[in-house]
Short mmCIF file of N, CA, C and O in Angstrom, two decimals:
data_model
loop_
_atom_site.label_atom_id
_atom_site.label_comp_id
_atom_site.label_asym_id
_atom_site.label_seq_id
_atom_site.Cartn_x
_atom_site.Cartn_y
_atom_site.Cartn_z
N UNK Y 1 0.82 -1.21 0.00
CA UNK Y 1 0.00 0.00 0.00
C UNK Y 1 0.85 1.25 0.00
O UNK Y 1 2.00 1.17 0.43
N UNK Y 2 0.42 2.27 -0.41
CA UNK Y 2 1.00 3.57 -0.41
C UNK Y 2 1.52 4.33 0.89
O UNK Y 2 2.38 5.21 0.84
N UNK Y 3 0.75 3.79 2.35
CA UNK Y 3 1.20 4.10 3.52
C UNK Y 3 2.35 3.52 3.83
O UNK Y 3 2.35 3.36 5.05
N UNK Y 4 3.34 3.11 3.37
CA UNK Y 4 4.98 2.90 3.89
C UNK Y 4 5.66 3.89 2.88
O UNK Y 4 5.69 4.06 1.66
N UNK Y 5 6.17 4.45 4.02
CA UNK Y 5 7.17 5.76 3.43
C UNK Y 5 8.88 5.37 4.26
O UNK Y 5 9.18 5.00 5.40
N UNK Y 6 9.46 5.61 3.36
CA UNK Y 6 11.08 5.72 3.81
C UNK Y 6 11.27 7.12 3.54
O UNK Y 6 10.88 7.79 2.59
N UNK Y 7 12.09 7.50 4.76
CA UNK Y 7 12.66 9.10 4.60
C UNK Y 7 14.05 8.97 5.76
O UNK Y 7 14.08 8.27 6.78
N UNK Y 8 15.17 9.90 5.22
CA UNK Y 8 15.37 10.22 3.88
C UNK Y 8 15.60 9.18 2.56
O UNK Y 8 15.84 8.01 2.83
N UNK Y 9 15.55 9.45 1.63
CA UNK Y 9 15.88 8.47 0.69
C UNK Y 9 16.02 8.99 -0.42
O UNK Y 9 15.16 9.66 -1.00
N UNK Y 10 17.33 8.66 -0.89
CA UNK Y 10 18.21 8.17 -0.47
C UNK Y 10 18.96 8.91 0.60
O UNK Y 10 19.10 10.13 0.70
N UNK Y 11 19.39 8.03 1.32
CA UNK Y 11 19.99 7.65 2.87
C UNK Y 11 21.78 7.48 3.00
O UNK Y 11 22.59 6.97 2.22
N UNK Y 12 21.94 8.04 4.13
CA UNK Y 12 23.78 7.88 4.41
C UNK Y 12 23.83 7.09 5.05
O UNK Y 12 24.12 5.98 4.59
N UNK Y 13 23.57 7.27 6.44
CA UNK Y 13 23.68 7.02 7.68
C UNK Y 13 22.64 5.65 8.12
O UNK Y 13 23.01 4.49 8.30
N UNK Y 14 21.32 6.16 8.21
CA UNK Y 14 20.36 5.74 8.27
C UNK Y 14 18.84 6.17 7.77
O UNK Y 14 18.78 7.28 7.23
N UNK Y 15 17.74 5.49 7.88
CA UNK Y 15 16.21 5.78 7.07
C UNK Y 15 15.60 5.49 8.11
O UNK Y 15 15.91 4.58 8.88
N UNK Y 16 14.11 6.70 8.31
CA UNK Y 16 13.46 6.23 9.24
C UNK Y 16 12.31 5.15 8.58
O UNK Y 16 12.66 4.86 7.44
N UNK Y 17 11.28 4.59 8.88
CA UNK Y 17 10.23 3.41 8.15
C UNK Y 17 9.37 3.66 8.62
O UNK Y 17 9.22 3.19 9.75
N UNK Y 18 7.95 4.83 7.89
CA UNK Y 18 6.67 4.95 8.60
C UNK Y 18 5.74 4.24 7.86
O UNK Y 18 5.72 4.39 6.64
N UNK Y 19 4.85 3.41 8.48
CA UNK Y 19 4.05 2.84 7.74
C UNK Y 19 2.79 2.75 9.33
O UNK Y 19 2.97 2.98 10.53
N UNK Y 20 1.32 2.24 8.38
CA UNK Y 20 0.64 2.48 9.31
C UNK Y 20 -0.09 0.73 10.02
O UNK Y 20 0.22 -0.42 9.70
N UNK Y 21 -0.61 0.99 10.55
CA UNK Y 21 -0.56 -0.83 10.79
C UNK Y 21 -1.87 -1.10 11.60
O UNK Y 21 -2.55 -0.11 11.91
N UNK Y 22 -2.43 -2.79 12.09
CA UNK Y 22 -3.46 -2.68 12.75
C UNK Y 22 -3.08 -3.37 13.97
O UNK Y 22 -2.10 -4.12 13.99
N UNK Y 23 -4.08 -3.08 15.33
CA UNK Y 23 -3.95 -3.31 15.92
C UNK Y 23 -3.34 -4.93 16.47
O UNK Y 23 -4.06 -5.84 16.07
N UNK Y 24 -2.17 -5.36 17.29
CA UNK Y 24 -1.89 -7.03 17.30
C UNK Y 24 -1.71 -7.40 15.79
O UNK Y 24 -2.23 -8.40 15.29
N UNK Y 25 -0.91 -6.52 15.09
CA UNK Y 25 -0.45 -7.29 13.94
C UNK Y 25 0.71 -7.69 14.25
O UNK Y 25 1.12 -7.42 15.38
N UNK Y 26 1.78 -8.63 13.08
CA UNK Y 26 2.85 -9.17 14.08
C UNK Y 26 3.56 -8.17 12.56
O UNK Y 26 3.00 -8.63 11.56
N UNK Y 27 4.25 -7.40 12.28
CA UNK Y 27 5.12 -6.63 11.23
C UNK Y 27 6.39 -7.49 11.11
O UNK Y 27 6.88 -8.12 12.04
N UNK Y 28 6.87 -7.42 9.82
CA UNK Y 28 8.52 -7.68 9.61
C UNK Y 28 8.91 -6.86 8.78
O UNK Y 28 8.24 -6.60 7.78
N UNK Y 29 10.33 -6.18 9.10
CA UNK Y 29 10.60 -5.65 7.78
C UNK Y 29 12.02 -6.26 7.51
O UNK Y 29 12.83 -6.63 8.37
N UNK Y 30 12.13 -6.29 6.38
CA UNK Y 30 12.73 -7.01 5.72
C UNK Y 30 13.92 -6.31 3.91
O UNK Y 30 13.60 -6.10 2.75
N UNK Y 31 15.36 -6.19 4.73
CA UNK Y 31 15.78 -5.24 3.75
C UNK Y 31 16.78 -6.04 3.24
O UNK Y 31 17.67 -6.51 3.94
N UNK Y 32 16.62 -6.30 1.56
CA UNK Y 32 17.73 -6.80 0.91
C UNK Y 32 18.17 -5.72 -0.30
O UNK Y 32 17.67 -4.64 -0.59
N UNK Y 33 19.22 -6.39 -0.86
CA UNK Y 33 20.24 -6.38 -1.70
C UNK Y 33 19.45 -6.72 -3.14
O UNK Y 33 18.34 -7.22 -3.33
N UNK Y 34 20.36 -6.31 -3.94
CA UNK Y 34 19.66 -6.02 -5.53
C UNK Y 34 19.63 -7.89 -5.90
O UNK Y 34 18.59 -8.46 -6.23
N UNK Y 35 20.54 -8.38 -5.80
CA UNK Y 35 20.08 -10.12 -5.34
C UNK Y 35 19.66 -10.82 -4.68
O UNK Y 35 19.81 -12.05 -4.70
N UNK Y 36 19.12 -10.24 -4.04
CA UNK Y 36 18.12 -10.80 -3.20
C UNK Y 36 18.48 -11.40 -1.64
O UNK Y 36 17.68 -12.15 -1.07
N UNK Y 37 19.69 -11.03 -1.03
CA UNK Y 37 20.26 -11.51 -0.34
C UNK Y 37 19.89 -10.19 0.71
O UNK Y 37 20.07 -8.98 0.57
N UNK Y 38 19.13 -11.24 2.11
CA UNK Y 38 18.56 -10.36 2.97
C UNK Y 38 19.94 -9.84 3.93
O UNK Y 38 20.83 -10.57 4.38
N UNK Y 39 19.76 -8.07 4.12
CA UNK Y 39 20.82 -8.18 4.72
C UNK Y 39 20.86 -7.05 6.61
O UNK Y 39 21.75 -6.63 7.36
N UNK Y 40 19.21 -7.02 6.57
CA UNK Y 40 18.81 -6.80 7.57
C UNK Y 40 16.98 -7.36 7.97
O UNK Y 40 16.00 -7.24 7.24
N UNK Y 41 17.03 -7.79 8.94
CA UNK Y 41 15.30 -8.38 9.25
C UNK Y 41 14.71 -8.02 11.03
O UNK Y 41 14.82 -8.35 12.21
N UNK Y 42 14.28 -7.40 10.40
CA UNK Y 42 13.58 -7.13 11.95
C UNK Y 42 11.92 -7.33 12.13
O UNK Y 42 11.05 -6.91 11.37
N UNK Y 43 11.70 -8.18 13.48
CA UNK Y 43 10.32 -8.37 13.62
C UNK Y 43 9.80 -7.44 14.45
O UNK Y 43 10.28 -7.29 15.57
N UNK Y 44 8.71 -6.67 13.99
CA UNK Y 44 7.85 -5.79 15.54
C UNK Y 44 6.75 -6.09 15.92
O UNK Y 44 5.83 -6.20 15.10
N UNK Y 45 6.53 -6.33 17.48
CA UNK Y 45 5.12 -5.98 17.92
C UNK Y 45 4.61 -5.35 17.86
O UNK Y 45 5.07 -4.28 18.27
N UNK Y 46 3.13 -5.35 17.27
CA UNK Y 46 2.51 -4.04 17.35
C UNK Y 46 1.56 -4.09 18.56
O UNK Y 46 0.81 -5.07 18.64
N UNK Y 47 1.51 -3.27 19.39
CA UNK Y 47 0.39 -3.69 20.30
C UNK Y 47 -1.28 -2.82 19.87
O UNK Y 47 -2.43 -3.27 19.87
N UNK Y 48 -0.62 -1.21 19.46
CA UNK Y 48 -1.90 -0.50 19.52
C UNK Y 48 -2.11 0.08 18.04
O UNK Y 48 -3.17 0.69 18.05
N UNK Y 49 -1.70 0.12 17.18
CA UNK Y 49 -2.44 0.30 15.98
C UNK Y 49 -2.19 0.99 15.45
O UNK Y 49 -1.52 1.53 16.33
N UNK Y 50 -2.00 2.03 14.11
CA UNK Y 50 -1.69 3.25 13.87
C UNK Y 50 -0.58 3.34 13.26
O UNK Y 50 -0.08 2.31 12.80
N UNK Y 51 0.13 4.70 13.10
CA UNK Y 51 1.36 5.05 12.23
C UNK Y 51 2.52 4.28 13.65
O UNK Y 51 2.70 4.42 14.86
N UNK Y 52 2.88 3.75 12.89
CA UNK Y 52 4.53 3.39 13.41
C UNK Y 52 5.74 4.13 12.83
O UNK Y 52 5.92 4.39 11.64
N UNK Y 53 6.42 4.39 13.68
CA UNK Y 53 8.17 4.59 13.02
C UNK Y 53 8.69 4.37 13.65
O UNK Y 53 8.66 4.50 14.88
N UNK Y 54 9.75 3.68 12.53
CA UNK Y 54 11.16 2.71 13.23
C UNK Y 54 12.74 3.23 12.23
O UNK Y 54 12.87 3.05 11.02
N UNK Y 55 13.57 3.76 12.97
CA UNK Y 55 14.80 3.93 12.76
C UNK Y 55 15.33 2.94 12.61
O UNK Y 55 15.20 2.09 13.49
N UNK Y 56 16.30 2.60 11.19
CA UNK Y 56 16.97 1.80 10.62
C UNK Y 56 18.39 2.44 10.36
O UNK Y 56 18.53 3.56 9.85
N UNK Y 57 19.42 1.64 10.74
CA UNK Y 57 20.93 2.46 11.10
C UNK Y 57 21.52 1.56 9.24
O UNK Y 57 21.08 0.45 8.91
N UNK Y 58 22.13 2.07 8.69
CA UNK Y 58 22.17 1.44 7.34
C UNK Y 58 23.93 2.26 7.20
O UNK Y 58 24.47 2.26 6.09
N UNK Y 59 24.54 2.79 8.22
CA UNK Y 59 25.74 3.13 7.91
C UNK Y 59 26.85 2.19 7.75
O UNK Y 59 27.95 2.53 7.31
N UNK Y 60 26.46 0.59 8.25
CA UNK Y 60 27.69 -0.08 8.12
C UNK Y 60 27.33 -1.05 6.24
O UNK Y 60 27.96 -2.02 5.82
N UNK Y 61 26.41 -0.47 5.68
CA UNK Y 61 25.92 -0.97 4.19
C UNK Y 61 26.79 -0.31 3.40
O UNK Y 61 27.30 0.81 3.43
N UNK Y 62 26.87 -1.30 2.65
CA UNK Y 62 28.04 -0.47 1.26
C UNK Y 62 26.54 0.80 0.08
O UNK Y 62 25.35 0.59 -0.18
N UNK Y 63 27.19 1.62 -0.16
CA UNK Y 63 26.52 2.08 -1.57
C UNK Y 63 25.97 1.75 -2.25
O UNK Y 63 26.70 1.30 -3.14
N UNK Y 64 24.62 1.63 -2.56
CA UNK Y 64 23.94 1.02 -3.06
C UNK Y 64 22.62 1.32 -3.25
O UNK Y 64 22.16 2.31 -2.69
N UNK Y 65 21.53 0.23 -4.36
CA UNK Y 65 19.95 0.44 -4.47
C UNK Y 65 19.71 -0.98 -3.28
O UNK Y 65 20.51 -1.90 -3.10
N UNK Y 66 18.62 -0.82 -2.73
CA UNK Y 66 18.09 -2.19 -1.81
C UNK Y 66 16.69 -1.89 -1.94
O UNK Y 66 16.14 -0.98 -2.57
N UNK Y 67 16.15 -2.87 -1.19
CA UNK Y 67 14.69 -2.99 -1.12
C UNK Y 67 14.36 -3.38 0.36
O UNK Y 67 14.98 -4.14 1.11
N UNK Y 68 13.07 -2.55 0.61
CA UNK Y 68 12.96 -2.43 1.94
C UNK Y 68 11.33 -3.31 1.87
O UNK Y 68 10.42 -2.96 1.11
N UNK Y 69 11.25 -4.22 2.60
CA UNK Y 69 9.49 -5.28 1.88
C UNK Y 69 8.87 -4.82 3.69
O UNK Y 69 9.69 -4.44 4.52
N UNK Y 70 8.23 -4.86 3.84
CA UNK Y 70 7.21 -4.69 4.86
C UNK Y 70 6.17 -6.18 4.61
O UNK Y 70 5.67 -6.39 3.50
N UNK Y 71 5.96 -7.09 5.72
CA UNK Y 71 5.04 -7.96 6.03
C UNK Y 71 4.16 -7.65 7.37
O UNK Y 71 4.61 -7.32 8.46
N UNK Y 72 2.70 -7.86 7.00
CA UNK Y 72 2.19 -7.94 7.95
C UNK Y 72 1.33 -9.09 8.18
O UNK Y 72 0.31 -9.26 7.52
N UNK Y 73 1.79 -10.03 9.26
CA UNK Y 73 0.64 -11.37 9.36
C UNK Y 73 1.28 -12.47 8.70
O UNK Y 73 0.96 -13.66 8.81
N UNK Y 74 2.35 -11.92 7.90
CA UNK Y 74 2.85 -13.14 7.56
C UNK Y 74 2.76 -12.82 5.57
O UNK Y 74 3.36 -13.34 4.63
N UNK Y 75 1.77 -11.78 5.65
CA UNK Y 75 1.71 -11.07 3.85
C UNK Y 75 2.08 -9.85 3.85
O UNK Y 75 2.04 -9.00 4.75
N UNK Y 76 2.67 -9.80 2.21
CA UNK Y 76 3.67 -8.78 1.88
C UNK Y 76 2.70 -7.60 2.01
O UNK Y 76 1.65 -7.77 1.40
N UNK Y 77 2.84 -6.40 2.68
CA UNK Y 77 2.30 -5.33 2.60
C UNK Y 77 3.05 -4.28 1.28
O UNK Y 77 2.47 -3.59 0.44
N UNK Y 78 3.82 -4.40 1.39
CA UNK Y 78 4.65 -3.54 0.28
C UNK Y 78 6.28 -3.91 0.29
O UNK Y 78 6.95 -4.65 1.01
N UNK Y 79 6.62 -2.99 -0.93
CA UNK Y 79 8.18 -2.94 -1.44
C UNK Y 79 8.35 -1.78 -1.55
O UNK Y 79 7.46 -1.09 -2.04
N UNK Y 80 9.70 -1.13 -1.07
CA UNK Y 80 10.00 0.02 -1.38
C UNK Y 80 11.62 0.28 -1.86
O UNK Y 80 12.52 -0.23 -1.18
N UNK Y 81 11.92 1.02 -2.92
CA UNK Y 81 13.13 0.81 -3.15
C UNK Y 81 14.13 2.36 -2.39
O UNK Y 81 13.99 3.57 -2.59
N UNK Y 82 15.10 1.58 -1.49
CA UNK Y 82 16.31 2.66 -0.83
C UNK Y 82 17.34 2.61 -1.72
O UNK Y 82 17.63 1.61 -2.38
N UNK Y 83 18.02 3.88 -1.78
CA UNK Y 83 18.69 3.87 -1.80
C UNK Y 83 20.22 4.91 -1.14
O UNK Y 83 20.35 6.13 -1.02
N UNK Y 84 21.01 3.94 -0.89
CA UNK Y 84 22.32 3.94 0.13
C UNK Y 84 23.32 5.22 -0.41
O UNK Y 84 23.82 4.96 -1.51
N UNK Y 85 23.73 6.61 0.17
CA UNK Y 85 24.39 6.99 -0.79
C UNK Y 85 25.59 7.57 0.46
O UNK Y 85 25.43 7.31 1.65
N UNK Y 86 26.58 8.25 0.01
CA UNK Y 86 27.32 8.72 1.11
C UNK Y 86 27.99 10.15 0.90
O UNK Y 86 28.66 10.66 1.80
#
């Protein structure tokens, strides 16, 4: 869906990840490499519902395009493409 936003992007350091969510969903986000090789995964609880944001530290990543996938429940909510610059 159109509610997952990455900012800034492209990114140095790090990207924050706002997306909006429902209540007791279980979220993953999920950031790979232009081959597909995951190279960060994080699971969140959600307890209460609503816009989330989560800081993602991406300074020890080489230069680059990646893809940032959002799951919720276990289905893909979206793809978003980062990219890494310095």
């Amino acid at each position: 869906g159109s509610d997952i936003t990455l900012y800034p992007n492209p990114a140095s350091t790090s990207f924050t990840l706002s997306l909006q969510t429902q209540t007791g969903s279980r979220m993953e986000v999920i950031l790979t490499d232009l081959g597909g090789r995951i190279i960060y995964h994080r699971d969140l609880k959600n307890g209460t519902g609503g816009t989330q944001e989560m800081r993602v530290d991406v300074s020890a990543l080489p230069v680059g395009t990646y893809h940032c996938s959002v799951t919720e429940d276990g289905a893909l909510r979206g793809t978003r493409k980062l990219v890494i610059t310095r």
